[in-house]
Short mmCIF file of C-alpha atoms in Angstrom, two decimals:
data_model
loop_
_atom_site.label_atom_id
_atom_site.label_comp_id
_atom_site.label_asym_id
_atom_site.label_seq_id
_atom_site.Cartn_x
_atom_site.Cartn_y
_atom_site.Cartn_z
CA MET A 1 -35.17 -19.20 -52.73
CA PHE A 2 -35.38 -22.56 -51.65
CA VAL A 3 -38.20 -25.20 -51.43
CA ILE A 4 -38.62 -28.19 -50.55
CA LEU A 5 -42.03 -29.69 -52.49
CA VAL A 6 -43.74 -32.93 -51.42
CA TYR A 7 -46.24 -35.20 -53.37
CA ASP A 8 -48.52 -37.74 -52.71
CA ILE A 9 -50.34 -38.40 -56.36
CA GLU A 10 -51.91 -41.34 -57.87
CA VAL A 11 -50.01 -43.99 -59.41
CA LYS A 12 -51.13 -43.38 -63.08
CA ARG A 13 -49.63 -40.02 -63.10
CA VAL A 14 -46.68 -40.24 -60.26
CA ALA A 15 -44.18 -40.48 -63.06
CA LYS A 16 -44.44 -36.97 -65.04
CA VAL A 17 -44.84 -35.51 -62.00
CA LEU A 18 -41.43 -36.71 -60.98
CA LYS A 19 -40.36 -36.14 -64.40
CA THR A 20 -41.72 -32.12 -64.36
CA CYS A 21 -39.86 -31.59 -60.80
CA ARG A 22 -36.73 -33.06 -61.73
CA LYS A 23 -36.38 -30.04 -64.57
CA TYR A 24 -35.98 -28.01 -61.70
CA LEU A 25 -35.35 -29.41 -58.35
CA TYR A 26 -33.06 -31.97 -56.99
CA TRP A 27 -34.89 -35.56 -55.74
CA VAL A 28 -34.23 -36.26 -52.04
CA GLN A 29 -36.91 -39.06 -51.15
CA ASN A 30 -39.62 -41.10 -52.71
CA SER A 31 -42.06 -38.00 -53.21
CA VAL A 32 -39.52 -35.15 -52.37
CA PHE A 33 -37.36 -32.74 -53.83
CA GLU A 34 -35.61 -29.51 -53.01
CA GLY A 35 -33.55 -26.99 -54.42
CA GLU A 36 -32.63 -23.33 -55.76
CA ILE A 37 -35.61 -22.01 -57.48
CA SER A 38 -35.96 -18.39 -59.50
CA ASN A 39 -39.08 -16.79 -58.87
CA ALA A 40 -39.79 -17.25 -62.48
CA ASN A 41 -39.24 -21.10 -62.68
CA LEU A 42 -41.07 -21.57 -59.74
CA VAL A 43 -44.68 -20.45 -61.56
CA LYS A 44 -43.57 -22.67 -64.50
CA LEU A 45 -42.59 -25.78 -62.29
CA LYS A 46 -46.26 -24.62 -60.21
CA LEU A 47 -48.49 -24.42 -63.67
CA GLU A 48 -46.92 -27.81 -65.69
CA LEU A 49 -48.10 -29.43 -62.22
CA LYS A 50 -50.88 -28.03 -61.84
CA SER A 51 -51.78 -29.54 -65.99
CA ILE A 52 -50.93 -32.18 -64.87
CA ILE A 53 -52.58 -34.00 -61.06
CA ASP A 54 -55.65 -34.16 -60.34
CA GLU A 55 -56.68 -31.44 -58.41
CA GLU A 56 -59.42 -33.89 -57.11
CA LYS A 57 -57.10 -36.62 -55.71
CA ASP A 58 -54.13 -35.39 -55.87
CA SER A 59 -51.74 -33.34 -53.14
CA VAL A 60 -48.55 -31.21 -53.78
CA ILE A 61 -46.89 -29.36 -51.42
CA ILE A 62 -44.83 -26.12 -51.93
CA TYR A 63 -42.56 -25.18 -48.87
CA SER A 64 -40.63 -21.88 -49.65
CA PHE A 65 -37.59 -20.06 -47.77
CA ARG A 66 -36.48 -16.56 -48.98
CA THR A 67 -33.87 -16.37 -47.18
CA THR A 68 -31.62 -19.54 -46.19
CA ARG A 69 -31.88 -22.84 -46.90
CA TYR A 70 -32.76 -24.82 -44.03
CA SER A 71 -30.19 -24.98 -41.25
CA ASN A 72 -30.05 -28.62 -40.59
CA VAL A 73 -31.22 -31.27 -42.20
CA GLU A 74 -30.78 -34.93 -40.83
CA ILE A 75 -30.82 -38.28 -43.08
CA MET A 76 -31.95 -41.35 -40.59
CA GLY A 77 -31.57 -44.60 -42.72
CA ILE A 78 -30.88 -45.23 -45.78
CA LYS A 79 -30.79 -41.73 -48.26
CA LYS A 80 -32.75 -42.17 -51.69
CA GLY A 81 -32.46 -39.78 -53.53
CA GLY A 82 -29.52 -37.80 -54.47
CA GLU A 83 -27.77 -35.80 -57.76
CA ASP A 84 -26.88 -38.81 -59.34
CA ASN A 85 -29.51 -41.42 -58.28
CA PHE A 86 -31.80 -41.29 -60.66
CA LEU A 87 -35.13 -43.82 -60.80
CA MET B 1 -37.33 -24.74 -33.92
CA PHE B 2 -39.68 -25.74 -36.26
CA VAL B 3 -39.03 -28.63 -38.32
CA ILE B 4 -40.56 -30.92 -41.71
CA LEU B 5 -39.81 -34.93 -41.55
CA VAL B 6 -40.81 -36.77 -44.37
CA TYR B 7 -40.75 -40.54 -43.97
CA ASP B 8 -40.29 -43.47 -46.88
CA ILE B 9 -41.09 -46.70 -44.43
CA GLU B 10 -42.06 -50.22 -45.27
CA VAL B 11 -45.96 -50.82 -44.87
CA LYS B 12 -45.33 -53.27 -41.68
CA ARG B 13 -43.62 -50.11 -40.06
CA VAL B 14 -45.58 -47.16 -40.63
CA ALA B 15 -48.56 -47.10 -38.51
CA LYS B 16 -45.50 -47.22 -35.36
CA VAL B 17 -43.77 -44.30 -37.21
CA LEU B 18 -47.01 -42.40 -38.02
CA LYS B 19 -48.18 -42.98 -34.11
CA THR B 20 -45.28 -41.74 -33.16
CA CYS B 21 -44.15 -38.44 -35.15
CA ARG B 22 -48.15 -37.33 -33.67
CA LYS B 23 -46.78 -37.24 -30.44
CA TYR B 24 -44.96 -34.55 -31.56
CA LEU B 25 -45.46 -32.47 -34.93
CA TYR B 26 -48.45 -32.13 -36.93
CA TRP B 27 -49.28 -34.07 -39.96
CA VAL B 28 -49.67 -33.15 -43.15
CA GLN B 29 -49.72 -35.14 -46.42
CA ASN B 30 -49.37 -38.72 -45.84
CA SER B 31 -46.06 -39.31 -45.65
CA VAL B 32 -44.89 -35.18 -44.19
CA PHE B 33 -44.70 -34.13 -40.98
CA GLU B 34 -44.22 -30.14 -39.25
CA GLY B 35 -44.65 -28.61 -36.11
CA GLU B 36 -42.81 -26.63 -33.68
CA ILE B 37 -40.29 -28.60 -31.65
CA SER B 38 -37.94 -28.51 -28.58
CA ASN B 39 -34.51 -29.56 -28.90
CA ALA B 40 -35.22 -32.40 -25.58
CA ASN B 41 -38.70 -33.57 -27.74
CA LEU B 42 -36.64 -34.02 -31.12
CA VAL B 43 -33.62 -35.91 -29.38
CA LYS B 44 -36.61 -37.88 -28.01
CA LEU B 45 -38.58 -38.40 -31.55
CA LYS B 46 -35.22 -39.59 -33.48
CA LEU B 47 -34.71 -41.83 -30.54
CA GLU B 48 -37.89 -43.16 -30.45
CA LEU B 49 -38.25 -43.88 -34.30
CA LYS B 50 -34.39 -44.80 -34.65
CA SER B 51 -35.53 -47.85 -32.20
CA ILE B 52 -38.72 -48.45 -34.75
CA ILE B 53 -37.78 -48.18 -38.51
CA ASP B 54 -35.42 -50.42 -39.90
CA GLU B 55 -32.22 -48.48 -40.97
CA GLU B 56 -31.25 -51.06 -44.02
CA LYS B 57 -34.79 -50.00 -45.92
CA ASP B 58 -36.60 -47.01 -44.35
CA SER B 59 -35.66 -43.27 -44.57
CA VAL B 60 -36.45 -40.23 -42.80
CA ILE B 61 -35.54 -36.59 -43.88
CA ILE B 62 -35.63 -34.43 -40.88
CA TYR B 63 -35.39 -30.52 -42.07
CA SER B 64 -35.27 -27.77 -39.41
CA PHE B 65 -35.01 -24.05 -39.27
CA ARG B 66 -33.63 -22.87 -36.36
CA THR B 67 -35.45 -18.99 -36.80
CA THR B 68 -38.17 -19.42 -39.43
CA ARG B 69 -40.86 -21.25 -40.63
CA TYR B 70 -40.96 -21.03 -43.78
CA SER B 71 -42.01 -18.23 -45.58
CA ASN B 72 -44.05 -19.48 -47.95
CA VAL B 73 -46.37 -22.86 -48.04
CA GLU B 74 -48.26 -23.18 -50.94
CA ILE B 75 -50.46 -26.67 -51.16
CA MET B 76 -51.90 -27.74 -54.56
CA GLY B 77 -55.39 -30.53 -54.86
CA ILE B 78 -56.77 -31.81 -51.60
CA LYS B 79 -54.88 -30.54 -48.66
CA LYS B 80 -54.81 -34.36 -46.76
CA GLY B 81 -53.67 -33.67 -43.50
CA GLY B 82 -54.24 -31.02 -40.27
CA GLU B 83 -54.44 -30.70 -36.70
CA ASP B 84 -58.05 -32.29 -36.72
CA ASN B 85 -57.78 -34.42 -39.66
CA PHE B 86 -57.08 -37.95 -38.50
CA LEU B 87 -55.96 -41.78 -40.38
#
């Protein structure tokens, strides 16, 4: 399936979350990842994130799309992410 | 159509971008909005954003989905946005 993951994480935990998300998805903007992912990997990703984040303070939203990617994506301004653009 | 909008904007322009996005979409997380929007309103939203952002420094990504909303959305940790949750 195709997922878009957005997070809002306290600074001290950001590096770990970033590293974890990058194992499974592409980084597209400061706190946004996207990509094709299998069900099994999505479960793994969620478990890993759960072990890192503070559920009282942080927020992660995962949109999943069963059949399609988005029908259109428009980027205004600079393109911050990308497959070969690492922090 | 259904859109997910994520932005990464310099602090001094954030308030204006927030206010503009809120006219058309629901705020779901610090820099994330979503909602149903007509084509005409999406054009208006993009024009308004274009007049606010610095395209050399800021970034706005708009994912649009013609037919469906997402098939699933999972929120881990706190829910920061919501229709009645204003900054």
